[in-house]
Amino acid sequence: MFRGQYDSDVTVWSPQGRLFQVEYAMEAVGLGTACVGLKSKDFAVVVGLYKPASEMGLSQPKIIPIDQHVGICIAGITADARILGKYLRTECLTYKHSYSTSYPISRLVYNLGNKMQISTQRYDRRPHGVGLLLAGYDDSGSHMYQVMPSANVFNCKAMAIGNRSQGARTYLMKHQDTFKVCSKDELICHGIQAMSYAASIDEPLKLSIGIVGKDQPFKILSPVESMSYQKTCKPPDTPDISWFPEALKEFDSSAESAMDSAAGPSTPLTATNSQPNLSVTPKTSKNQVNNKKSS
Amino acid sequence: MMNNSCAQPMWLNGPSPGQFYNFMGGNNAPAQLPRELTTAGPYGTKHSTAAITTGSSVLGIRFDGGVLVAADTLVSYGSLARYQNIERVFQINNKILLGGGGDFADIQSIKRSIDQKMIEDQCCNDGVVMKPAELSSWLTRVLYNRRCRMNPLYIDVVVGGVDEAGKPFLGNVDLRGRAYDDYVVATGFGRHLALPLVRERKPKDREFTFEEATSLIRESMKVLYYRDTRSLPQYTVGICTANDCSIKGPFKVEENWTFAEGVTGY
């Protein structure tokens, strides 16, 4: 875990040119439960995975509404996310007071990045230990941004962060070209499907879903709505399954009937896990992700 | 005997004994005063109580594809026609025109602040530009704030332009931060002379066309020149549509004083 004498301070470089404290902060994102975000032409959706810390407590909030046109899904240290959420809310409110319009998303994220960068360069600070997926809609359309503790900000078509998010990212990469023309419902379904790859098999999916878009102020779906989406996004009986994972379409009828009998949203995951062709070699997919980020 | 009276203190800005070190200790930036108060003299400052060098009317007309904003080129010093070739209609960016009436120094001051904001917009380089409704709202906040500090900017401005979708906006903000938007706005004498003239011609069921708007501007500026003693027969017109935002002119009012020969008895 420890990398010697170069990781005690955020202002100290390692001889390899790395800042270990910043990289440790990035690890904190991986400890948080997964978040999936994706956008179509007119909508942006974030899906967060709930995992209560104990049987007795509720889960920490995964999605923080910022303004009518922005919301964030968080993975990492919730306390840090609340600070960033408060900052974003203040900025949006101030902007709205001054200009009577909503904050342009690109500029909001740009300013957030600048704010977060400061704490990666000062010896009396620490980086924010939280990753964000920011969904927004403004004059220039829908937006999905990934914000990292290193203060890197990426404009994404779709992204997944947090614990075991690689599976979800693979799903998103596989379907990214179809997202653009998706309807609102299809987009939410894709989000849920992607999330099912990041979730544990033996627990039912507990999701928090946020949506924003054209004529749609940012909204967190109620548990009832969320559940009904999860139900409809199960392997469909309808012929129109074009948006559904290829792997599941190839399933033979016997497996399908088995799935029908097995109630619960974790069903698609059970199905996919038995499909060898979906288990991606991590190396390739990681490279792809990196390529996408750097572009 | 040692004389320590000139010795420098060993440790400036440090914590007092038993206190924690404060990283910004002693180096706090002085509390930011409102800019117009920073030059306060020993007996305070006097706020302006009236406009000194003034511009008269500004007239704005909205038409189906954009807006026109017109103002003559005179800046008066009381009743003296002091500066006769000053443009009072400004292009703010590719979407906004600003016409300034009232104290011209205050117009220049607010114009500088706005220009700075446009530079900030450009520095972001993200394609986001301010829209006229936003500038109008911002001016309302600034002007109302100034009036609340008992130090108003003595201005009356017309903000016009088009938004992202090419929809025209035309509004007026005054020295108290009062604001409204309409198909025609005017400041100064134009509010009494030009505004009713334009409203009379407004078709109920549609916006003005460009031709109607230009001829109304021409006519109104002529009336304003004849009737307003603080005006000149020369004016500039800002035009802002989805494709073009620029200042045209200066134009001359078609004046005709032959009737004056018949005027007797004064």
Coordinates of C-alpha atoms in Angstrom, one line a residue:
Chain A
M1 CA 0.0 0.0 0.0
F2 CA 2.7 2.5 1.0
R3 CA 5.0 3.6 -1.7
G4 CA 7.8 4.8 0.4
Q5 CA 8.9 8.3 1.1
Y6 CA 7.1 10.0 -1.7
D7 CA 3.5 9.6 -0.6
S8 CA 3.3 11.5 2.6
D9 CA 2.5 14.8 1.1
V10 CA 0.4 16.0 -1.8
T11 CA 3.1 18.4 -2.9
V12 CA 5.8 15.8 -3.2
W13 CA 6.6 14.1 -6.5
S14 CA 7.8 10.6 -6.9
P15 CA 10.8 10.2 -9.1
Q16 CA 8.5 8.6 -11.7
G17 CA 6.6 11.9 -11.9
R18 CA 3.5 10.8 -9.9
L19 CA 1.7 12.3 -7.1
F20 CA 0.7 9.4 -4.8
Q21 CA -1.6 11.4 -2.6
V22 CA -3.7 12.3 -5.6
E23 CA -3.7 8.7 -6.8
Y24 CA -4.8 7.5 -3.3
A25 CA -7.7 9.9 -3.6
M26 CA -8.6 8.3 -6.8
E27 CA -8.7 5.0 -5.0
A28 CA -11.4 6.4 -2.7
V29 CA -13.7 6.6 -5.7
G30 CA -13.2 2.9 -6.3
L31 CA -14.3 2.2 -2.8
G32 CA -17.7 3.9 -3.2
T33 CA -20.6 2.0 -4.7
A34 CA -21.0 2.3 -8.5
C35 CA -22.5 5.1 -10.4
V36 CA -23.5 4.9 -14.1
G37 CA -24.2 7.9 -16.2
L38 CA -25.2 8.2 -19.9
K39 CA -26.8 10.6 -22.2
S40 CA -28.9 10.7 -25.4
K41 CA -29.5 13.8 -27.5
D42 CA -32.1 15.2 -25.2
F43 CA -31.6 13.4 -21.9
A44 CA -28.9 12.6 -19.4
V45 CA -29.4 9.8 -16.8
V46 CA -27.4 8.9 -13.7
V47 CA -27.9 5.6 -11.9
G48 CA -26.5 5.0 -8.4
L49 CA -26.2 1.8 -6.6
Y50 CA -27.5 1.8 -3.0
K51 CA -25.7 -0.3 -0.5
P52 CA -26.7 0.3 3.1
A53 CA -23.7 0.3 5.4
S54 CA -25.6 -1.9 7.8
E55 CA -28.9 -3.8 8.0
M56 CA -30.2 -1.1 10.3
G57 CA -29.2 2.0 8.4
L58 CA -30.2 3.6 5.2
S59 CA -27.7 4.1 2.4
Q60 CA -26.0 7.4 2.0
P61 CA -27.6 9.5 -0.7
K62 CA -26.0 8.7 -4.1
I63 CA -27.6 11.4 -6.2
I64 CA -27.5 15.1 -5.2
P65 CA -29.8 17.4 -7.1
I66 CA -28.0 20.7 -7.8
D67 CA -30.4 22.8 -9.8
Q68 CA -33.4 22.5 -12.2
H69 CA -30.9 21.5 -14.9
V70 CA -28.1 19.7 -13.1
G71 CA -27.6 16.8 -10.8
I72 CA -24.7 14.7 -9.7
C73 CA -24.2 11.0 -8.8
I74 CA -21.3 10.4 -6.4
A75 CA -18.9 7.6 -5.6
G76 CA -16.4 8.0 -2.8
I77 CA -16.5 10.0 0.4
T78 CA -20.0 11.3 0.8
A79 CA -18.9 14.1 3.1
D80 CA -16.6 15.5 0.4
A81 CA -19.4 15.2 -2.2
R82 CA -21.7 17.2 0.0
I83 CA -19.1 20.0 0.0
L84 CA -18.9 20.0 -3.8
G85 CA -22.7 19.7 -4.0
K86 CA -23.0 22.8 -1.8
Y87 CA -20.5 24.6 -4.0
L88 CA -22.3 23.7 -7.2
R89 CA -25.7 24.7 -5.7
T90 CA -24.4 28.1 -4.6
E91 CA -22.8 28.7 -8.0
C92 CA -26.1 27.8 -9.8
L93 CA -28.2 29.9 -7.5
T94 CA -25.9 32.9 -7.7
Y95 CA -25.8 32.7 -11.5
K96 CA -29.6 32.4 -11.6
H97 CA -30.0 35.4 -9.4
S98 CA -27.6 37.5 -11.6
Y99 CA -28.6 36.4 -15.0
S100 CA -32.1 34.9 -14.7
T101 CA -30.9 31.9 -16.6
S102 CA -29.4 28.6 -15.7
Y103 CA -25.6 28.1 -15.5
P104 CA -24.1 26.7 -18.7
I105 CA -23.0 23.2 -17.8
S106 CA -19.6 23.4 -19.5
R107 CA -18.7 26.4 -17.5
L108 CA -20.0 25.0 -14.3
V109 CA -17.9 21.9 -14.6
Y110 CA -14.9 24.0 -15.7
N111 CA -15.1 26.1 -12.6
L112 CA -15.6 23.0 -10.4
G113 CA -12.5 21.5 -11.9
N114 CA -10.5 24.6 -11.2
K115 CA -11.7 24.6 -7.6
M116 CA -10.8 21.0 -7.1
Q117 CA -7.4 21.4 -8.6
I118 CA -6.3 23.8 -5.9
S119 CA -6.5 21.0 -3.3
T120 CA -4.1 18.9 -5.4
Q121 CA -1.4 21.5 -5.3
R122 CA -1.4 22.9 -1.7
Y123 CA 0.5 21.3 1.2
D124 CA -2.3 22.3 3.6
R125 CA -5.0 20.6 1.7
R126 CA -6.0 17.2 0.5
P127 CA -7.8 16.2 -2.7
H128 CA -11.5 15.6 -2.6
G129 CA -12.0 11.9 -2.2
V130 CA -15.0 11.6 -4.4
G131 CA -15.7 11.1 -8.1
L132 CA -18.8 12.6 -9.7
L133 CA -20.9 11.9 -12.7
L134 CA -22.6 15.2 -13.5
A135 CA -25.7 15.1 -15.6
G136 CA -27.0 18.3 -17.0
Y137 CA -29.1 19.9 -19.8
D138 CA -28.7 23.4 -21.2
D139 CA -29.0 25.4 -24.4
S140 CA -26.4 23.3 -26.1
G141 CA -28.1 20.0 -25.2
S142 CA -27.6 17.2 -22.7
H143 CA -24.3 16.7 -20.9
M144 CA -22.5 14.0 -19.0
Y145 CA -19.3 14.9 -17.3
Q146 CA -17.0 12.8 -15.2
V147 CA -15.1 14.7 -12.4
M148 CA -12.2 13.0 -10.7
P149 CA -10.4 13.8 -7.4
S150 CA -7.3 14.6 -9.5
A151 CA -9.5 17.5 -10.8
N152 CA -9.6 16.0 -14.3
V153 CA -12.9 16.7 -16.0
F154 CA -14.1 14.6 -18.9
N155 CA -16.9 15.1 -21.3
C156 CA -18.4 11.7 -21.8
K157 CA -21.1 10.0 -23.8
A158 CA -21.4 7.5 -21.0
M159 CA -19.3 6.6 -18.0
A160 CA -19.4 4.4 -14.9
I161 CA -17.3 5.0 -11.8
G162 CA -17.0 3.3 -8.4
N163 CA -16.7 -0.2 -7.0
R164 CA -16.8 -2.9 -9.7
S165 CA -17.7 -0.4 -12.4
Q166 CA -15.6 -2.1 -15.0
G167 CA -18.5 -4.4 -16.0
A168 CA -20.8 -1.5 -16.4
R169 CA -18.2 0.4 -18.4
T170 CA -17.9 -2.5 -20.8
Y171 CA -21.6 -2.6 -21.3
L172 CA -21.7 1.2 -22.0
M173 CA -18.8 1.0 -24.4
K174 CA -20.5 -1.8 -26.3
H175 CA -23.7 0.2 -26.7
Q176 CA -22.5 3.7 -26.8
D177 CA -23.4 4.3 -30.4
T178 CA -27.0 3.5 -29.8
F179 CA -27.5 6.0 -26.9
K180 CA -27.7 9.1 -29.0
V181 CA -31.1 8.4 -30.4
C182 CA -32.5 6.7 -27.3
S183 CA -35.8 7.7 -25.8
K184 CA -36.0 8.7 -22.1
D185 CA -37.2 5.2 -21.1
E186 CA -34.6 3.4 -23.2
L187 CA -31.9 5.5 -21.7
I188 CA -32.9 4.6 -18.2
C189 CA -33.1 1.0 -19.1
H190 CA -29.6 1.1 -20.5
G191 CA -28.5 2.7 -17.2
I192 CA -30.1 -0.1 -15.2
Q193 CA -28.7 -2.8 -17.5
A194 CA -25.2 -1.3 -17.2
M195 CA -25.6 -1.1 -13.4
S196 CA -26.6 -4.7 -13.2
Y197 CA -23.0 -5.6 -14.4
A198 CA -21.5 -3.7 -11.5
A199 CA -23.8 -5.0 -8.8
S200 CA -23.5 -8.0 -6.7
I201 CA -25.3 -11.1 -7.9
D202 CA -26.8 -12.2 -4.6
E203 CA -28.5 -9.0 -3.6
P204 CA -31.5 -7.4 -5.2
L205 CA -30.6 -4.2 -7.1
K206 CA -31.4 -1.1 -5.1
L207 CA -31.0 1.8 -7.4
S208 CA -31.3 5.5 -7.3
I209 CA -32.1 7.0 -10.7
G210 CA -31.8 10.6 -11.7
I211 CA -32.9 12.1 -15.0
V212 CA -32.6 15.5 -16.6
G213 CA -33.3 16.7 -20.1
K214 CA -35.5 18.6 -22.6
D215 CA -38.6 19.8 -20.7
Q216 CA -37.5 17.6 -17.8
P217 CA -36.1 19.3 -14.7
F218 CA -33.7 17.2 -12.8
K219 CA -35.6 14.5 -11.0
I220 CA -34.7 11.6 -8.8
L221 CA -37.2 8.8 -9.5
S222 CA -39.3 7.7 -6.6
P223 CA -38.7 4.1 -5.4
V224 CA -41.9 3.0 -7.0
E225 CA -41.0 4.5 -10.4
S226 CA -37.5 3.2 -10.1
M227 CA -38.8 -0.3 -9.3
S228 CA -41.2 -0.2 -12.2
Y229 CA -38.3 0.7 -14.6
Q230 CA -36.3 -2.1 -13.1
K231 CA -39.1 -4.5 -13.8
T232 CA -39.7 -3.4 -17.4
C233 CA -36.0 -3.6 -18.1
K234 CA -35.8 -7.2 -17.3
P235 CA -35.2 -9.5 -20.3
P236 CA -38.2 -8.5 -22.3
D237 CA -40.9 -10.8 -23.7
T238 CA -41.6 -8.3 -26.4
P239 CA -40.1 -8.8 -29.8
D240 CA -38.4 -5.4 -29.7
I241 CA -35.3 -6.1 -27.8
S242 CA -32.9 -4.3 -30.1
W243 CA -31.5 -2.3 -27.2
F244 CA -31.0 -5.4 -25.0
P245 CA -27.6 -7.0 -24.5
E246 CA -26.7 -9.3 -27.4
A247 CA -25.7 -11.9 -24.9
L248 CA -29.2 -12.2 -23.6
K249 CA -30.8 -12.3 -26.9
E250 CA -28.8 -15.4 -27.8
F251 CA -30.2 -17.2 -24.8
D252 CA -32.1 -20.3 -25.6
S253 CA -35.7 -20.6 -24.7
S254 CA -35.2 -22.9 -21.8
A255 CA -33.0 -20.3 -20.1
E256 CA -35.5 -17.7 -20.9
S257 CA -38.3 -19.6 -19.2
A258 CA -36.0 -20.1 -16.2
M259 CA -35.4 -16.4 -16.1
D260 CA -39.1 -15.7 -16.2
S261 CA -39.7 -17.8 -13.3
A262 CA -36.9 -16.2 -11.3
A263 CA -38.4 -13.0 -10.2
G264 CA -36.2 -10.0 -9.2
P265 CA -34.1 -7.5 -10.9
S266 CA -30.9 -9.4 -10.5
T267 CA -32.1 -11.9 -13.1
P268 CA -30.2 -10.3 -16.1
L269 CA -27.0 -10.5 -14.2
T270 CA -27.4 -14.2 -13.5
A271 CA -27.9 -14.7 -17.1
T272 CA -25.0 -12.7 -18.2
N273 CA -22.6 -14.3 -15.8
S274 CA -23.1 -17.6 -17.4
Q275 CA -22.2 -16.1 -20.8
P276 CA -18.5 -16.4 -21.4
N277 CA -18.4 -14.1 -24.3
L278 CA -19.3 -11.1 -22.2
S279 CA -16.6 -11.5 -19.7
V280 CA -14.2 -9.0 -21.1
T281 CA -10.5 -9.2 -20.9
P282 CA -9.8 -6.3 -18.6
K283 CA -6.7 -5.2 -20.5
T284 CA -8.4 -4.3 -23.7
S285 CA -11.3 -2.7 -22.1
K286 CA -9.1 -0.6 -19.9
N287 CA -7.1 0.6 -22.8
Q288 CA -10.3 1.6 -24.6
V289 CA -11.5 3.5 -21.6
N290 CA -8.2 5.4 -21.4
N291 CA -8.4 6.2 -25.1
K292 CA -11.8 7.6 -24.7
K293 CA -10.7 9.8 -21.7
S294 CA -7.7 11.2 -23.4
S295 CA -9.6 12.1 -26.5
Chain B
M1 CA 25.5 49.0 27.1
M2 CA 23.4 47.3 24.4
N3 CA 20.8 49.4 22.7
N4 CA 17.9 47.3 21.5
S5 CA 15.5 50.0 20.7
C6 CA 16.1 49.6 16.9
A7 CA 16.0 45.8 16.8
Q8 CA 13.4 44.2 14.5
P9 CA 10.9 41.9 16.0
M10 CA 12.0 38.3 15.6
W11 CA 8.7 36.8 14.4
L12 CA 6.1 38.7 12.6
N13 CA 2.6 37.4 11.8
G14 CA 3.2 34.3 13.9
P15 CA 0.9 32.8 16.5
S16 CA 0.8 34.3 19.9
P17 CA 2.3 32.0 22.6
G18 CA -0.1 29.2 23.2
Q19 CA -2.1 29.8 20.1
F20 CA -2.3 27.7 17.0
Y21 CA -0.6 28.8 13.8
N22 CA -2.9 30.2 11.3
F23 CA -1.7 29.8 7.8
M24 CA -3.2 33.0 6.6
G25 CA -2.5 34.7 9.9
G26 CA -1.8 38.4 9.6
N27 CA -1.8 38.2 5.8
N28 CA -5.6 38.5 5.3
A29 CA -6.5 40.7 2.4
P30 CA -8.1 43.8 3.6
A31 CA -11.9 43.6 3.5
Q32 CA -13.0 44.5 0.0
L33 CA -14.8 47.8 0.0
P34 CA -17.2 48.7 -2.7
R35 CA -15.1 50.2 -5.4
E36 CA -16.7 53.6 -5.4
L37 CA -15.9 53.9 -1.6
T38 CA -12.3 53.0 -1.7
T39 CA -11.1 56.5 -2.4
A40 CA -13.0 57.9 0.5
G41 CA -11.3 61.1 1.8
P42 CA -11.0 62.0 5.5
Y43 CA -14.5 63.5 5.4
G44 CA -16.1 60.7 3.3
T45 CA -17.2 61.0 -0.3
K46 CA -20.0 62.9 -2.0
H47 CA -22.2 60.8 -4.2
S48 CA -23.4 62.3 -7.4
T49 CA -26.9 63.7 -7.1
A50 CA -27.6 64.5 -10.8
A51 CA -26.4 63.6 -14.2
I52 CA -23.8 66.1 -15.6
T53 CA -22.8 65.2 -19.1
T54 CA -25.9 63.6 -20.5
G55 CA -27.1 61.7 -23.5
S56 CA -30.7 62.2 -24.4
S57 CA -33.1 59.7 -26.0
V58 CA -32.4 56.2 -27.0
L59 CA -35.0 54.4 -29.1
G60 CA -35.3 50.6 -29.5
I61 CA -37.7 48.8 -31.8
R62 CA -38.1 45.0 -32.0
F63 CA -39.1 43.5 -35.3
D64 CA -39.7 39.9 -36.5
G65 CA -36.1 39.0 -36.9
G66 CA -34.2 41.2 -34.5
V67 CA -33.9 44.6 -33.0
L68 CA -33.0 48.2 -33.9
V69 CA -31.5 50.6 -31.3
A70 CA -31.0 54.2 -32.3
A71 CA -29.6 57.2 -30.5
D72 CA -28.3 60.6 -31.7
T73 CA -24.6 61.4 -31.3
L74 CA -24.9 64.2 -28.9
V75 CA -23.6 64.3 -25.3
S76 CA -24.7 67.6 -23.7
Y77 CA -23.2 69.5 -20.8
G78 CA -26.4 70.9 -19.3
S79 CA -27.9 72.9 -22.2
L80 CA -24.6 73.1 -24.0
A81 CA -24.2 70.8 -27.0
R82 CA -20.7 69.9 -25.7
Y83 CA -19.8 66.6 -27.5
Q84 CA -21.5 66.3 -30.9
N85 CA -19.9 63.2 -32.4
I86 CA -20.2 60.5 -29.7
E87 CA -21.7 57.1 -30.4
R88 CA -24.2 56.1 -27.8
V89 CA -25.2 52.8 -29.2
F90 CA -22.7 50.0 -28.6
Q91 CA -22.2 46.5 -29.8
I92 CA -21.5 44.3 -26.8
N93 CA -21.0 41.0 -28.5
N94 CA -22.5 39.2 -31.5
K95 CA -25.9 39.0 -29.8
I96 CA -26.2 42.2 -27.8
L97 CA -26.7 45.9 -28.5
L98 CA -26.6 48.5 -25.7
G99 CA -28.0 52.0 -26.1
G100 CA -27.0 54.5 -23.3
G101 CA -29.0 57.5 -22.1
G102 CA -28.4 59.6 -19.0
D103 CA -25.0 60.4 -17.5
F104 CA -22.4 59.5 -20.1
A105 CA -19.6 59.0 -17.6
D106 CA -21.7 56.4 -15.9
I107 CA -22.5 54.8 -19.2
Q108 CA -18.8 54.6 -20.0
S109 CA -18.2 53.1 -16.5
I110 CA -20.8 50.3 -16.9
K111 CA -19.7 49.7 -20.5
R112 CA -16.2 49.0 -19.2
S113 CA -17.6 46.5 -16.7
I114 CA -19.6 44.8 -19.4
D115 CA -16.7 44.7 -21.8
Q116 CA -14.7 43.0 -19.0
K117 CA -17.4 40.4 -18.7
M118 CA -17.3 39.8 -22.5
I119 CA -13.5 39.2 -22.2
E120 CA -14.1 36.7 -19.5
D121 CA -16.7 35.0 -21.7
Q122 CA -14.1 34.8 -24.5
C123 CA -11.4 33.5 -22.1
C124 CA -13.5 30.5 -21.3
N125 CA -13.5 29.7 -25.0
D126 CA -16.4 27.3 -24.6
G127 CA -18.8 28.9 -27.1
V128 CA -21.1 30.2 -24.4
V129 CA -21.9 33.9 -25.0
M130 CA -24.0 36.2 -23.0
K131 CA -27.5 36.8 -24.2
P132 CA -29.4 40.1 -24.1
A133 CA -31.9 38.9 -21.5
E134 CA -29.0 37.9 -19.3
L135 CA -27.3 41.2 -19.6
S136 CA -30.5 43.0 -18.9
S137 CA -31.0 41.0 -15.7
W138 CA -27.4 41.6 -14.6
L139 CA -27.8 45.3 -15.2
T140 CA -30.9 45.3 -13.0
R141 CA -28.9 43.7 -10.2
V142 CA -26.0 46.1 -10.5
L143 CA -28.1 49.2 -10.8
Y144 CA -30.5 48.3 -8.0
N145 CA -27.5 47.5 -5.8
R146 CA -26.0 50.9 -6.5
R147 CA -29.2 52.7 -5.7
C148 CA -29.5 50.7 -2.4
R149 CA -26.0 52.0 -1.5
M150 CA -27.4 55.5 -2.1
N151 CA -25.0 55.9 -5.0
P152 CA -26.9 55.2 -8.2
L153 CA -25.5 55.3 -11.7
Y154 CA -27.5 58.0 -13.4
I155 CA -28.2 56.0 -16.5
D156 CA -31.2 54.7 -18.5
V157 CA -30.2 52.0 -20.9
V158 CA -31.7 50.0 -23.7
V159 CA -30.6 46.4 -24.1
G160 CA -31.5 44.6 -27.3
G161 CA -30.4 41.6 -29.2
V162 CA -31.2 38.0 -30.1
D163 CA -30.9 34.8 -28.1
E164 CA -29.4 31.5 -29.1
A165 CA -32.5 30.6 -31.1
G166 CA -32.5 33.9 -32.9
K167 CA -35.5 35.2 -30.9
P168 CA -35.3 39.0 -30.4
F169 CA -35.2 40.6 -27.0
L170 CA -35.6 44.3 -26.3
G171 CA -35.6 45.8 -22.8
N172 CA -35.0 48.9 -20.7
V173 CA -33.2 49.2 -17.3
D174 CA -33.1 52.5 -15.5
L175 CA -31.0 54.0 -12.6
R176 CA -33.1 52.3 -9.9
G177 CA -32.9 48.9 -11.5
R178 CA -36.4 49.0 -12.8
A179 CA -36.7 46.9 -15.9
Y180 CA -39.2 45.8 -18.5
D181 CA -39.1 44.4 -22.0
D182 CA -41.4 45.2 -24.9
Y183 CA -41.5 45.6 -28.7
V184 CA -40.6 49.3 -28.3
V185 CA -38.6 50.9 -25.5
A186 CA -37.3 54.5 -25.2
T187 CA -35.4 56.6 -22.7
G188 CA -35.3 60.3 -22.1
F189 CA -37.5 62.5 -24.2
G190 CA -38.1 59.6 -26.6
R191 CA -40.3 58.0 -23.9
H192 CA -42.8 60.9 -24.4
L193 CA -42.3 61.6 -28.1
A194 CA -41.3 58.4 -29.9
L195 CA -42.9 55.7 -27.8
P196 CA -46.5 56.7 -28.5
L197 CA -45.7 57.2 -32.1
V198 CA -44.4 53.7 -32.5
R199 CA -47.1 52.1 -30.5
E200 CA -49.7 53.8 -32.7
R201 CA -48.3 51.9 -35.7
K202 CA -48.1 48.4 -34.1
P203 CA -50.2 45.8 -35.8
K204 CA -52.1 43.9 -33.2
D205 CA -51.6 40.4 -34.7
R206 CA -47.9 40.5 -35.6
E207 CA -44.5 42.0 -35.0
F208 CA -43.1 44.8 -37.0
T209 CA -41.2 43.9 -40.2
F210 CA -37.7 45.2 -40.7
E211 CA -38.9 47.8 -43.2
E212 CA -41.5 49.1 -40.8
A213 CA -39.0 49.3 -38.0
T214 CA -36.4 51.2 -40.0
S215 CA -39.0 53.7 -41.3
L216 CA -40.3 54.2 -37.8
I217 CA -36.8 54.8 -36.5
R218 CA -36.2 57.3 -39.3
E219 CA -39.4 59.1 -38.5
S220 CA -39.0 59.0 -34.7
M221 CA -35.5 60.4 -34.9
K222 CA -36.8 63.2 -37.0
V223 CA -39.5 64.0 -34.5
L224 CA -37.0 63.8 -31.7
Y225 CA -34.7 66.2 -33.4
Y226 CA -37.4 68.7 -34.1
R227 CA -39.0 68.6 -30.6
D228 CA -36.1 67.7 -28.2
T229 CA -33.8 70.6 -27.6
R230 CA -31.0 68.3 -26.4
S231 CA -30.6 66.5 -29.7
L232 CA -28.7 66.6 -33.0
P233 CA -29.7 65.8 -36.6
Q234 CA -27.2 62.9 -36.6
Y235 CA -27.7 59.5 -35.2
T236 CA -26.4 56.0 -35.3
V237 CA -28.5 52.8 -35.5
G238 CA -27.5 49.4 -34.0
I239 CA -29.0 46.4 -35.8
C240 CA -28.9 43.0 -34.3
T241 CA -30.3 39.9 -36.1
A242 CA -29.4 36.2 -35.9
N243 CA -26.7 36.7 -38.6
D244 CA -25.5 40.3 -38.0
C245 CA -24.9 42.6 -35.1
S246 CA -23.4 46.0 -35.9
I247 CA -23.7 49.7 -35.7
K248 CA -24.7 51.6 -38.8
G249 CA -24.4 55.3 -39.5
P250 CA -24.1 58.0 -38.6
F251 CA -27.3 59.0 -40.5
K252 CA -28.6 62.5 -41.0
V253 CA -32.1 63.6 -40.1
E254 CA -33.9 65.0 -43.2
E255 CA -34.5 68.4 -41.8
N256 CA -36.5 71.1 -43.5
W257 CA -36.8 74.5 -42.0
T258 CA -38.6 76.4 -44.8
F259 CA -41.7 76.6 -42.6
A260 CA -39.7 78.7 -40.2
E261 CA -39.9 81.7 -42.5
G262 CA -43.6 81.7 -41.9
V263 CA -43.3 81.6 -38.1
T264 CA -43.9 85.1 -36.7
G265 CA -44.8 86.7 -33.4
Y266 CA -42.0 85.5 -31.1

